Amino acid sequence: EKFRKTHAYVSFRPAAEYCSRYLEKKKSKFPIKGKKWLELGAGCGLCGQVLYHVGAAQVVLTDLEAVVQNLR
């Protein structure tokens, strides 16, 4: 608990995993390819990485400053 209060950490969340799997399976239903995407509260960046993998032209990940440093 002390670690959580004093350090920014990143872990996979069930929602990020679900969203990523959904995007991968249903990519033809969304206008992903060649588009620019903004992920708010990216956390581990999994969804943004999947978006890029399935053809997004650019993905910008945002989160708290301490978390964004982990994404670099």
PDB file of C-alpha atoms in Angstrom:
ATOM      1  CA  GLU A   1       0.000   0.000   0.000  1.00  0.00           C
ATOM      2  CA  LYS A   2       2.824   2.419   0.793  1.00  0.00           C
ATOM      3  CA  PHE A   3       4.299   1.780  -2.670  1.00  0.00           C
ATOM      4  CA  ARG A   4       1.023   2.733  -4.349  1.00  0.00           C
ATOM      5  CA  LYS A   5       0.894   6.069  -2.559  1.00  0.00           C
ATOM      6  CA  THR A   6       4.464   7.094  -3.309  1.00  0.00           C
ATOM      7  CA  HIS A   7       5.276   5.667  -6.736  1.00  0.00           C
ATOM      8  CA  ALA A   8       3.550   5.573 -10.077  1.00  0.00           C
ATOM      9  CA  TYR A   9       3.244   2.051 -11.337  1.00  0.00           C
ATOM     10  CA  VAL A  10       1.673   0.478 -14.371  1.00  0.00           C
ATOM     11  CA  SER A  11      -0.001  -2.879 -14.701  1.00  0.00           C
ATOM     12  CA  PHE A  12      -2.401  -4.473 -17.143  1.00  0.00           C
ATOM     13  CA  ARG A  13      -6.013  -3.874 -16.276  1.00  0.00           C
ATOM     14  CA  PRO A  14      -8.820  -6.223 -17.311  1.00  0.00           C
ATOM     15  CA  ALA A  15     -10.516  -3.385 -19.208  1.00  0.00           C
ATOM     16  CA  ALA A  16      -7.364  -2.657 -21.236  1.00  0.00           C
ATOM     17  CA  GLU A  17      -6.990  -6.321 -22.120  1.00  0.00           C
ATOM     18  CA  TYR A  18     -10.669  -6.639 -23.075  1.00  0.00           C
ATOM     19  CA  CYS A  19     -10.602  -3.468 -25.168  1.00  0.00           C
ATOM     20  CA  SER A  20      -7.412  -4.526 -26.927  1.00  0.00           C
ATOM     21  CA  ARG A  21      -8.762  -7.961 -27.800  1.00  0.00           C
ATOM     22  CA  TYR A  22     -12.008  -6.393 -29.014  1.00  0.00           C
ATOM     23  CA  LEU A  23     -10.187  -3.896 -31.231  1.00  0.00           C
ATOM     24  CA  GLU A  24      -8.060  -6.663 -32.706  1.00  0.00           C
ATOM     25  CA  LYS A  25     -11.072  -8.851 -33.513  1.00  0.00           C
ATOM     26  CA  LYS A  26     -13.385  -6.072 -34.724  1.00  0.00           C
ATOM     27  CA  LYS A  27     -10.842  -3.787 -36.400  1.00  0.00           C
ATOM     28  CA  SER A  28     -12.803  -3.812 -39.657  1.00  0.00           C
ATOM     29  CA  LYS A  29     -15.796  -2.204 -37.888  1.00  0.00           C
ATOM     30  CA  PHE A  30     -13.848   0.845 -36.701  1.00  0.00           C
ATOM     31  CA  PRO A  31     -12.147   3.592 -38.748  1.00  0.00           C
ATOM     32  CA  ILE A  32      -8.693   2.787 -37.354  1.00  0.00           C
ATOM     33  CA  LYS A  33      -6.434   2.415 -40.372  1.00  0.00           C
ATOM     34  CA  GLY A  34      -4.666   5.640 -41.311  1.00  0.00           C
ATOM     35  CA  LYS A  35      -6.379   7.693 -38.570  1.00  0.00           C
ATOM     36  CA  LYS A  36      -4.933   9.596 -35.627  1.00  0.00           C
ATOM     37  CA  TRP A  37      -5.993   8.370 -32.171  1.00  0.00           C
ATOM     38  CA  LEU A  38      -5.783   9.849 -28.677  1.00  0.00           C
ATOM     39  CA  GLU A  39      -5.863   7.525 -25.684  1.00  0.00           C
ATOM     40  CA  LEU A  40      -6.802   9.293 -22.457  1.00  0.00           C
ATOM     41  CA  GLY A  41      -5.578   7.640 -19.259  1.00  0.00           C
ATOM     42  CA  ALA A  42      -3.420   5.151 -21.159  1.00  0.00           C
ATOM     43  CA  GLY A  43      -1.960   3.403 -18.125  1.00  0.00           C
ATOM     44  CA  CYS A  44       0.202   0.634 -19.550  1.00  0.00           C
ATOM     45  CA  GLY A  45      -0.514   1.784 -23.119  1.00  0.00           C
ATOM     46  CA  LEU A  46      -1.841  -1.571 -24.277  1.00  0.00           C
ATOM     47  CA  CYS A  47      -4.850  -0.218 -26.187  1.00  0.00           C
ATOM     48  CA  GLY A  48      -2.733   2.426 -27.898  1.00  0.00           C
ATOM     49  CA  GLN A  49      -0.192  -0.177 -28.953  1.00  0.00           C
ATOM     50  CA  VAL A  50      -2.933  -2.355 -30.416  1.00  0.00           C
ATOM     51  CA  LEU A  51      -4.382   0.614 -32.306  1.00  0.00           C
ATOM     52  CA  TYR A  52      -0.972   1.272 -33.839  1.00  0.00           C
ATOM     53  CA  HIS A  53      -0.498  -2.419 -34.603  1.00  0.00           C
ATOM     54  CA  VAL A  54      -3.796  -2.626 -36.527  1.00  0.00           C
ATOM     55  CA  GLY A  55      -2.992   0.376 -38.700  1.00  0.00           C
ATOM     56  CA  ALA A  56      -3.476   3.700 -36.918  1.00  0.00           C
ATOM     57  CA  ALA A  57      -1.331   6.413 -38.490  1.00  0.00           C
ATOM     58  CA  GLN A  58      -0.541   7.975 -35.119  1.00  0.00           C
ATOM     59  CA  VAL A  59      -1.451   7.229 -31.504  1.00  0.00           C
ATOM     60  CA  VAL A  60      -0.935   9.708 -28.664  1.00  0.00           C
ATOM     61  CA  LEU A  61      -0.996   8.244 -25.155  1.00  0.00           C
ATOM     62  CA  THR A  62      -1.837  10.460 -22.190  1.00  0.00           C
ATOM     63  CA  ASP A  63      -1.912   9.886 -18.442  1.00  0.00           C
ATOM     64  CA  LEU A  64      -0.512  11.348 -15.251  1.00  0.00           C
ATOM     65  CA  GLU A  65       3.043  12.671 -15.659  1.00  0.00           C
ATOM     66  CA  ALA A  66       4.586   9.907 -13.555  1.00  0.00           C
ATOM     67  CA  VAL A  67       2.799   7.222 -15.583  1.00  0.00           C
ATOM     68  CA  VAL A  68       3.681   8.764 -18.955  1.00  0.00           C
ATOM     69  CA  GLN A  69       7.355   8.509 -18.027  1.00  0.00           C
ATOM     70  CA  ASN A  70       6.895   4.719 -17.853  1.00  0.00           C
ATOM     71  CA  LEU A  71       5.460   4.707 -21.383  1.00  0.00           C
ATOM     72  CA  ARG A  72       8.515   6.318 -22.953  1.00  0.00           C
TER      73      ARG A  72
END
